[in-house]
mmCIF file of N, CA and C in Angstrom:
data_model
loop_
_atom_site.group_PDB
_atom_site.id
_atom_site.type_symbol
_atom_site.label_atom_id
_atom_site.label_comp_id
_atom_site.label_asym_id
_atom_site.label_seq_id
_atom_site.Cartn_x
_atom_site.Cartn_y
_atom_site.Cartn_z
ATOM 1 N N VAL V 1 0.844 -1.195 0.000
ATOM 2 C CA VAL V 1 0.000 0.000 0.000
ATOM 3 C C VAL V 1 0.874 1.238 0.000
ATOM 4 N N GLN V 2 0.525 2.188 -0.844
ATOM 5 C CA GLN V 2 1.187 3.497 -0.843
ATOM 6 C C GLN V 2 0.125 4.570 -0.602
ATOM 7 N N LEU V 3 0.553 5.650 0.023
ATOM 8 C CA LEU V 3 -0.364 6.736 0.340
ATOM 9 C C LEU V 3 -0.019 7.968 -0.480
ATOM 10 N N GLN V 4 -1.034 8.561 -1.065
ATOM 11 C CA GLN V 4 -0.873 9.778 -1.868
ATOM 12 C C GLN V 4 -1.630 10.900 -1.189
ATOM 13 N N ALA V 5 -0.873 11.792 -0.569
ATOM 14 C CA ALA V 5 -1.477 12.874 0.202
ATOM 15 C C ALA V 5 -1.384 14.186 -0.557
ATOM 16 N N SER V 6 -2.359 15.038 -0.322
ATOM 17 C CA SER V 6 -2.361 16.357 -0.968
ATOM 18 C C SER V 6 -3.186 17.324 -0.142
ATOM 19 N N GLY V 7 -3.019 18.614 -0.433
ATOM 20 C CA GLY V 7 -3.891 19.616 0.152
ATOM 21 C C GLY V 7 -3.249 20.604 1.091
ATOM 22 N N GLY V 8 -1.978 20.432 1.407
ATOM 23 C CA GLY V 8 -1.345 21.385 2.305
ATOM 24 C C GLY V 8 -1.141 22.737 1.634
ATOM 25 N N GLY V 9 -0.741 23.728 2.417
ATOM 26 C CA GLY V 9 -0.488 25.033 1.855
ATOM 27 C C GLY V 9 -0.428 26.102 2.916
ATOM 28 N N LEU V 10 -0.405 27.333 2.443
ATOM 29 C CA LEU V 10 -0.337 28.495 3.320
ATOM 30 C C LEU V 10 -1.701 29.165 3.380
ATOM 31 N N VAL V 11 -2.200 29.326 4.602
ATOM 32 C CA VAL V 11 -3.478 30.002 4.795
ATOM 33 C C VAL V 11 -3.343 31.000 5.934
ATOM 34 N N GLN V 12 -4.334 31.864 6.040
ATOM 35 C CA GLN V 12 -4.348 32.810 7.145
ATOM 36 C C GLN V 12 -5.192 32.251 8.284
ATOM 37 N N ALA V 13 -4.931 32.734 9.468
ATOM 38 C CA ALA V 13 -5.703 32.304 10.629
ATOM 39 C C ALA V 13 -7.185 32.531 10.385
ATOM 40 N N GLY V 14 -7.968 31.534 10.780
ATOM 41 C CA GLY V 14 -9.404 31.608 10.585
ATOM 42 C C GLY V 14 -9.890 30.959 9.311
ATOM 43 N N GLU V 15 -8.986 30.692 8.399
ATOM 44 C CA GLU V 15 -9.376 30.069 7.136
ATOM 45 C C GLU V 15 -9.454 28.544 7.265
ATOM 46 N N SER V 16 -9.855 27.910 6.182
ATOM 47 C CA SER V 16 -10.045 26.461 6.170
ATOM 48 C C SER V 16 -9.129 25.817 5.147
ATOM 49 N N LEU V 17 -8.927 24.531 5.336
ATOM 50 C CA LEU V 17 -8.088 23.759 4.426
ATOM 51 C C LEU V 17 -8.559 22.312 4.468
ATOM 52 N N ARG V 18 -8.466 21.638 3.337
ATOM 53 C CA ARG V 18 -8.820 20.224 3.314
ATOM 54 C C ARG V 18 -7.647 19.403 2.801
ATOM 55 N N LEU V 19 -7.304 18.386 3.550
ATOM 56 C CA LEU V 19 -6.261 17.451 3.156
ATOM 57 C C LEU V 19 -6.920 16.166 2.666
ATOM 58 N N SER V 20 -6.280 15.556 1.680
ATOM 59 C CA SER V 20 -6.764 14.284 1.153
ATOM 60 C C SER V 20 -5.642 13.266 1.167
ATOM 61 N N CYS V 21 -5.997 12.028 1.353
ATOM 62 C CA CYS V 21 -5.006 10.954 1.326
ATOM 63 C C CYS V 21 -5.652 9.710 0.748
ATOM 64 N N ALA V 22 -5.085 9.241 -0.349
ATOM 65 C CA ALA V 22 -5.595 8.043 -0.999
ATOM 66 C C ALA V 22 -4.639 6.879 -0.781
ATOM 67 N N ALA V 23 -5.174 5.754 -0.385
ATOM 68 C CA ALA V 23 -4.389 4.529 -0.254
ATOM 69 C C ALA V 23 -4.485 3.759 -1.563
ATOM 70 N N VAL V 24 -3.323 3.424 -2.104
ATOM 71 C CA VAL V 24 -3.261 2.739 -3.392
ATOM 72 C C VAL V 24 -2.560 1.405 -3.209
ATOM 73 N N GLY V 25 -3.164 0.355 -3.737
ATOM 74 C CA GLY V 25 -2.564 -0.968 -3.635
ATOM 75 C C GLY V 25 -3.514 -1.942 -2.965
ATOM 76 N N ALA V 26 -2.946 -2.914 -2.290
ATOM 77 C CA ALA V 26 -3.734 -3.971 -1.648
ATOM 78 C C ALA V 26 -4.256 -3.481 -0.296
ATOM 79 N N VAL V 27 -5.318 -2.701 -0.355
ATOM 80 C CA VAL V 27 -5.891 -2.111 0.856
ATOM 81 C C VAL V 27 -6.756 -3.135 1.567
ATOM 82 N N GLY V 28 -6.501 -3.344 2.847
ATOM 83 C CA GLY V 28 -7.274 -4.282 3.632
ATOM 84 C C GLY V 28 -8.673 -3.768 3.903
ATOM 85 N N SER V 29 -9.607 -4.667 4.030
ATOM 86 C CA SER V 29 -10.998 -4.253 4.230
ATOM 87 C C SER V 29 -11.241 -3.684 5.617
ATOM 88 N N ILE V 30 -10.424 -4.068 6.572
ATOM 89 C CA ILE V 30 -10.540 -3.533 7.927
ATOM 90 C C ILE V 30 -9.280 -2.720 8.193
ATOM 91 N N ASN V 31 -9.429 -1.423 8.192
ATOM 92 C CA ASN V 31 -8.250 -0.574 8.324
ATOM 93 C C ASN V 31 -8.577 0.711 9.049
ATOM 94 N N ILE V 32 -7.558 1.414 9.389
ATOM 95 C CA ILE V 32 -7.681 2.729 10.005
ATOM 96 C C ILE V 32 -6.853 3.691 9.163
ATOM 97 N N MET V 33 -7.457 4.801 8.803
ATOM 98 C CA MET V 33 -6.718 5.845 8.081
ATOM 99 C C MET V 33 -6.870 7.145 8.848
ATOM 100 N N GLY V 34 -5.791 7.888 8.895
ATOM 101 C CA GLY V 34 -5.868 9.127 9.649
ATOM 102 C C GLY V 34 -4.718 10.056 9.373
ATOM 103 N N TRP V 35 -4.702 11.129 10.129
ATOM 104 C CA TRP V 35 -3.707 12.172 9.972
ATOM 105 C C TRP V 35 -3.012 12.448 11.296
ATOM 106 N N TYR V 36 -1.709 12.614 11.196
ATOM 107 C CA TYR V 36 -0.881 13.016 12.316
ATOM 108 C C TYR V 36 -0.161 14.296 11.913
ATOM 109 N N ARG V 37 0.350 15.011 12.897
ATOM 110 C CA ARG V 37 1.128 16.200 12.566
ATOM 111 C C ARG V 37 2.349 16.283 13.451
ATOM 112 N N GLN V 38 3.332 16.980 12.897
ATOM 113 C CA GLN V 38 4.625 17.068 13.580
ATOM 114 C C GLN V 38 5.249 18.418 13.306
ATOM 115 N N THR V 39 5.799 19.027 14.364
ATOM 116 C CA THR V 39 6.567 20.258 14.231
ATOM 117 C C THR V 39 8.030 19.948 14.531
ATOM 118 N N PRO V 40 8.936 20.773 14.053
ATOM 119 C CA PRO V 40 10.363 20.491 14.238
ATOM 120 C C PRO V 40 10.740 20.265 15.696
ATOM 121 N N GLY V 41 11.446 19.178 15.939
ATOM 122 C CA GLY V 41 11.920 18.863 17.276
ATOM 123 C C GLY V 41 10.898 18.195 18.169
ATOM 124 N N ASN V 42 9.722 17.925 17.626
ATOM 125 C CA ASN V 42 8.671 17.311 18.437
ATOM 126 C C ASN V 42 8.221 15.978 17.853
ATOM 127 N N LEU V 43 7.507 15.238 18.655
ATOM 128 C CA LEU V 43 6.988 13.952 18.204
ATOM 129 C C LEU V 43 5.782 14.156 17.288
ATOM 130 N N ARG V 44 5.478 13.122 16.566
ATOM 131 C CA ARG V 44 4.316 13.140 15.692
ATOM 132 C C ARG V 44 3.082 12.784 16.533
ATOM 133 N N HIS V 45 2.039 13.587 16.393
ATOM 134 C CA HIS V 45 0.839 13.382 17.211
ATOM 135 C C HIS V 45 -0.390 13.189 16.333
ATOM 136 N N LEU V 46 -1.308 12.413 16.838
ATOM 137 C CA LEU V 46 -2.565 12.186 16.138
ATOM 138 C C LEU V 46 -3.370 13.481 16.042
ATOM 139 N N VAL V 47 -3.925 13.707 14.852
ATOM 140 C CA VAL V 47 -4.904 14.772 14.671
ATOM 141 C C VAL V 47 -6.296 14.140 14.683
ATOM 142 N N ALA V 48 -6.486 13.176 13.802
ATOM 143 C CA ALA V 48 -7.759 12.461 13.735
ATOM 144 C C ALA V 48 -7.582 11.211 12.906
ATOM 145 N N ASP V 49 -8.358 10.189 13.239
ATOM 146 C CA ASP V 49 -8.391 9.023 12.379
ATOM 147 C C ASP V 49 -9.798 8.440 12.347
ATOM 148 N N MET V 50 -9.974 7.545 11.391
ATOM 149 C CA MET V 50 -11.285 6.924 11.205
ATOM 150 C C MET V 50 -11.066 5.501 10.723
ATOM 151 N N ASN V 51 -11.767 4.559 11.316
ATOM 152 C CA ASN V 51 -11.618 3.195 10.825
ATOM 153 C C ASN V 51 -12.608 2.934 9.692
ATOM 154 N N SER V 52 -12.486 1.781 9.104
ATOM 155 C CA SER V 52 -13.287 1.453 7.932
ATOM 156 C C SER V 52 -14.765 1.303 8.252
ATOM 157 N N ARG V 53 -15.097 1.273 9.540
ATOM 158 C CA ARG V 53 -16.496 1.210 9.936
ATOM 159 C C ARG V 53 -17.044 2.587 10.280
ATOM 160 N N GLY V 54 -16.179 3.608 10.204
ATOM 161 C CA GLY V 54 -16.644 4.967 10.436
ATOM 162 C C GLY V 54 -16.446 5.504 11.837
ATOM 163 N N VAL V 55 -15.779 4.750 12.674
ATOM 164 C CA VAL V 55 -15.524 5.225 14.037
ATOM 165 C C VAL V 55 -14.354 6.208 13.996
ATOM 166 N N THR V 56 -14.552 7.360 14.609
ATOM 167 C CA THR V 56 -13.544 8.419 14.544
ATOM 168 C C THR V 56 -12.865 8.634 15.890
ATOM 169 N N ASN V 57 -11.712 9.278 15.807
ATOM 170 C CA ASN V 57 -10.927 9.589 16.992
ATOM 171 C C ASN V 57 -10.250 10.927 16.716
ATOM 172 N N TYR V 58 -10.422 11.894 17.617
ATOM 173 C CA TYR V 58 -9.868 13.228 17.425
ATOM 174 C C TYR V 58 -8.974 13.623 18.594
ATOM 175 N N ALA V 59 -7.949 14.391 18.289
ATOM 176 C CA ALA V 59 -7.161 15.014 19.337
ATOM 177 C C ALA V 59 -8.003 16.106 19.987
ATOM 178 N N ASP V 60 -7.848 16.276 21.290
ATOM 179 C CA ASP V 60 -8.622 17.297 21.999
ATOM 180 C C ASP V 60 -8.385 18.689 21.423
ATOM 181 N N SER V 61 -7.170 18.923 20.961
ATOM 182 C CA SER V 61 -6.798 20.258 20.491
ATOM 183 C C SER V 61 -7.515 20.673 19.211
ATOM 184 N N VAL V 62 -8.112 19.724 18.511
ATOM 185 C CA VAL V 62 -8.765 20.056 17.235
ATOM 186 C C VAL V 62 -10.260 19.787 17.243
ATOM 187 N N LYS V 63 -10.769 19.238 18.331
ATOM 188 C CA LYS V 63 -12.199 18.918 18.375
ATOM 189 C C LYS V 63 -13.031 20.182 18.155
ATOM 190 N N GLY V 64 -14.026 20.057 17.311
ATOM 191 C CA GLY V 64 -14.884 21.187 16.989
ATOM 192 C C GLY V 64 -14.405 22.000 15.801
ATOM 193 N N ARG V 65 -13.162 21.825 15.398
ATOM 194 C CA ARG V 65 -12.606 22.564 14.262
ATOM 195 C C ARG V 65 -12.236 21.669 13.095
ATOM 196 N N VAL V 66 -12.098 20.401 13.380
ATOM 197 C CA VAL V 66 -11.606 19.456 12.378
ATOM 198 C C VAL V 66 -12.617 18.333 12.199
ATOM 199 N N SER V 67 -12.761 17.915 10.971
ATOM 200 C CA SER V 67 -13.670 16.805 10.677
ATOM 201 C C SER V 67 -12.973 15.844 9.734
ATOM 202 N N ILE V 68 -12.999 14.569 10.081
ATOM 203 C CA ILE V 68 -12.411 13.557 9.215
ATOM 204 C C ILE V 68 -13.515 12.754 8.562
ATOM 205 N N SER V 69 -13.326 12.420 7.325
ATOM 206 C CA SER V 69 -14.298 11.610 6.608
ATOM 207 C C SER V 69 -13.534 10.707 5.644
ATOM 208 N N ARG V 70 -14.239 9.729 5.096
ATOM 209 C CA ARG V 70 -13.553 8.852 4.155
ATOM 210 C C ARG V 70 -14.530 8.324 3.130
ATOM 211 N N ASP V 71 -13.981 8.001 1.989
ATOM 212 C CA ASP V 71 -14.725 7.366 0.909
ATOM 213 C C ASP V 71 -14.095 5.998 0.709
ATOM 214 N N ASN V 72 -14.738 4.980 1.223
ATOM 215 C CA ASN V 72 -14.161 3.640 1.151
ATOM 216 C C ASN V 72 -14.091 3.117 -0.277
ATOM 217 N N THR V 73 -14.924 3.636 -1.159
ATOM 218 C CA THR V 73 -14.870 3.185 -2.556
ATOM 219 C C THR V 73 -13.606 3.691 -3.239
ATOM 220 N N LYS V 74 -13.048 4.768 -2.705
ATOM 221 C CA LYS V 74 -11.819 5.330 -3.255
ATOM 222 C C LYS V 74 -10.629 5.131 -2.327
ATOM 223 N N ASN V 75 -10.858 4.469 -1.193
ATOM 224 C CA ASN V 75 -9.802 4.282 -0.184
ATOM 225 C C ASN V 75 -9.130 5.621 0.145
ATOM 226 N N THR V 76 -9.943 6.629 0.301
ATOM 227 C CA THR V 76 -9.447 7.977 0.522
ATOM 228 C C THR V 76 -10.030 8.554 1.809
ATOM 229 N N VAL V 77 -9.166 9.223 2.556
ATOM 230 C CA VAL V 77 -9.586 9.891 3.773
ATOM 231 C C VAL V 77 -9.367 11.393 3.603
ATOM 232 N N TYR V 78 -10.286 12.169 4.139
ATOM 233 C CA TYR V 78 -10.240 13.616 4.034
ATOM 234 C C TYR V 78 -10.185 14.232 5.430
ATOM 235 N N LEU V 79 -9.431 15.301 5.538
ATOM 236 C CA LEU V 79 -9.369 16.044 6.798
ATOM 237 C C LEU V 79 -9.748 17.490 6.508
ATOM 238 N N GLU V 80 -10.914 17.867 6.983
ATOM 239 C CA GLU V 80 -11.394 19.231 6.814
ATOM 240 C C GLU V 80 -11.031 20.009 8.070
ATOM 241 N N MET V 81 -10.241 21.050 7.889
ATOM 242 C CA MET V 81 -9.792 21.850 9.037
ATOM 243 C C MET V 81 -10.337 23.265 8.897
ATOM 244 N N ASN V 82 -11.053 23.696 9.899
ATOM 245 C CA ASN V 82 -11.674 25.018 9.896
ATOM 246 C C ASN V 82 -11.110 25.886 11.019
ATOM 247 N N ASN V 83 -11.296 27.179 10.858
ATOM 248 C CA ASN V 83 -10.826 28.130 11.874
ATOM 249 C C ASN V 83 -9.382 27.813 12.281
ATOM 250 N N LEU V 84 -8.544 27.708 11.281
ATOM 251 C CA LEU V 84 -7.159 27.335 11.533
ATOM 252 C C LEU V 84 -6.435 28.385 12.364
ATOM 253 N N LYS V 85 -5.532 27.914 13.204
ATOM 254 C CA LYS V 85 -4.758 28.770 14.092
ATOM 255 C C LYS V 85 -3.274 28.619 13.769
ATOM 256 N N PRO V 86 -2.483 29.617 14.104
ATOM 257 C CA PRO V 86 -1.034 29.495 13.852
ATOM 258 C C PRO V 86 -0.430 28.237 14.489
ATOM 259 N N GLU V 87 -0.977 27.810 15.616
ATOM 260 C CA GLU V 87 -0.440 26.609 16.271
ATOM 261 C C GLU V 87 -0.783 25.318 15.529
ATOM 262 N N ASP V 88 -1.613 25.414 14.504
ATOM 263 C CA ASP V 88 -1.885 24.254 13.641
ATOM 264 C C ASP V 88 -0.787 24.069 12.591
ATOM 265 N N THR V 89 0.111 25.013 12.504
ATOM 266 C CA THR V 89 1.208 24.910 11.547
ATOM 267 C C THR V 89 2.060 23.683 11.858
ATOM 268 N N ALA V 90 2.222 22.823 10.869
ATOM 269 C CA ALA V 90 2.972 21.578 11.064
ATOM 270 C C ALA V 90 3.067 20.838 9.739
ATOM 271 N N ASP V 91 3.887 19.818 9.749
ATOM 272 C CA ASP V 91 3.854 18.836 8.664
ATOM 273 C C ASP V 91 2.785 17.807 9.015
ATOM 274 N N TYR V 92 1.889 17.568 8.104
ATOM 275 C CA TYR V 92 0.797 16.624 8.325
ATOM 276 C C TYR V 92 1.082 15.333 7.557
ATOM 277 N N TYR V 93 0.944 14.228 8.259
ATOM 278 C CA TYR V 93 1.257 12.915 7.683
ATOM 279 C C TYR V 93 0.008 12.034 7.710
ATOM 280 N N CYS V 94 -0.236 11.407 6.592
ATOM 281 C CA CYS V 94 -1.308 10.429 6.512
ATOM 282 C C CYS V 94 -0.773 9.073 6.971
ATOM 283 N N ARG V 95 -1.620 8.328 7.641
ATOM 284 C CA ARG V 95 -1.217 6.995 8.090
ATOM 285 C C ARG V 95 -2.310 5.982 7.790
ATOM 286 N N TYR V 96 -1.885 4.821 7.344
ATOM 287 C CA TYR V 96 -2.790 3.710 7.067
ATOM 288 C C TYR V 96 -2.352 2.520 7.902
ATOM 289 N N THR V 97 -3.323 1.873 8.545
ATOM 290 C CA THR V 97 -3.037 0.661 9.298
ATOM 291 C C THR V 97 -3.993 -0.440 8.881
ATOM 292 N N ASP V 98 -3.434 -1.544 8.465
ATOM 293 C CA ASP V 98 -4.218 -2.741 8.175
ATOM 294 C C ASP V 98 -4.423 -3.452 9.510
ATOM 295 N N VAL V 99 -5.629 -3.427 10.009
ATOM 296 C CA VAL V 99 -5.904 -3.963 11.347
ATOM 297 C C VAL V 99 -5.652 -5.472 11.396
ATOM 298 N N VAL V 100 -5.981 -6.169 10.350
ATOM 299 C CA VAL V 100 -5.833 -7.628 10.336
ATOM 300 C C VAL V 100 -4.366 -8.005 10.175
ATOM 301 N N GLY V 101 -3.697 -7.399 9.214
ATOM 302 C CA GLY V 101 -2.300 -7.743 8.954
ATOM 303 C C GLY V 101 -1.306 -7.033 9.857
ATOM 304 N N GLY V 102 -1.768 -5.957 10.505
ATOM 305 C CA GLY V 102 -0.891 -5.241 11.411
ATOM 306 C C GLY V 102 0.106 -4.327 10.745
ATOM 307 N N LYS V 103 -0.020 -4.113 9.442
ATOM 308 C CA LYS V 103 0.945 -3.272 8.738
ATOM 309 C C LYS V 103 0.530 -1.812 8.812
ATOM 310 N N THR V 104 1.505 -0.956 9.031
ATOM 311 C CA THR V 104 1.273 0.493 9.060
ATOM 312 C C THR V 104 2.128 1.158 8.003
ATOM 313 N N VAL V 105 1.534 2.062 7.273
ATOM 314 C CA VAL V 105 2.229 2.796 6.222
ATOM 315 C C VAL V 105 2.030 4.285 6.455
ATOM 316 N N TRP V 106 3.091 5.046 6.275
ATOM 317 C CA TRP V 106 3.033 6.497 6.382
ATOM 318 C C TRP V 106 3.175 7.124 5.007
ATOM 319 N N GLY V 107 2.428 8.183 4.786
ATOM 320 C CA GLY V 107 2.610 8.960 3.579
ATOM 321 C C GLY V 107 3.658 10.032 3.799
ATOM 322 N N LYS V 108 4.020 10.690 2.697
ATOM 323 C CA LYS V 108 4.934 11.814 2.811
ATOM 324 C C LYS V 108 4.185 12.984 3.458
ATOM 325 N N GLY V 109 4.897 13.770 4.198
ATOM 326 C CA GLY V 109 4.264 14.890 4.876
ATOM 327 C C GLY V 109 3.833 15.977 3.914
ATOM 328 N N THR V 110 2.785 16.653 4.296
ATOM 329 C CA THR V 110 2.354 17.828 3.546
ATOM 330 C C THR V 110 2.297 18.991 4.539
ATOM 331 N N LEU V 111 2.950 20.078 4.166
ATOM 332 C CA LEU V 111 3.106 21.188 5.089
ATOM 333 C C LEU V 111 1.868 22.090 5.096
ATOM 334 N N VAL V 112 1.393 22.372 6.303
ATOM 335 C CA VAL V 112 0.321 23.337 6.500
ATOM 336 C C VAL V 112 0.900 24.494 7.307
ATOM 337 N N THR V 113 0.802 25.682 6.750
ATOM 338 C CA THR V 113 1.310 26.867 7.415
ATOM 339 C C THR V 113 0.160 27.849 7.614
ATOM 340 N N VAL V 114 -0.048 28.240 8.862
ATOM 341 C CA VAL V 114 -1.131 29.178 9.172
ATOM 342 C C VAL V 114 -0.502 30.477 9.669
ATOM 343 N N SER V 115 -0.712 31.537 8.933
ATOM 344 C CA SER V 115 -0.142 32.825 9.315
ATOM 345 C C SER V 115 -1.138 33.610 10.168
ATOM 346 N N SER V 116 -0.601 34.391 11.072
ATOM 347 C CA SER V 116 -1.469 35.163 11.977
ATOM 348 C C SER V 116 -1.842 36.511 11.391
#
């Protein structure tokens, strides 16, 4: 499985951005897809994820501003981020986990920069 992520960029505080990540290849029917973010010198942290049954998980710091969704027919997960803040600035990484096989794949990071 390979992940194709897109949607990062430069926005102003208060604006919105949508990230997309498509899983390509032998995608397992039971999986979790989500987004993590990382700033220089810090660990990578969960932003939000969603399993193939639609159960979601959000970081407290983004609840109410971020919405994750997925299209299982396209093996694609979307992260809609609203009311962006400068502290949301980070490299965002898509992650795929095959729950049955236990394999985890990371996509390349996409940079989100929020100016004040």
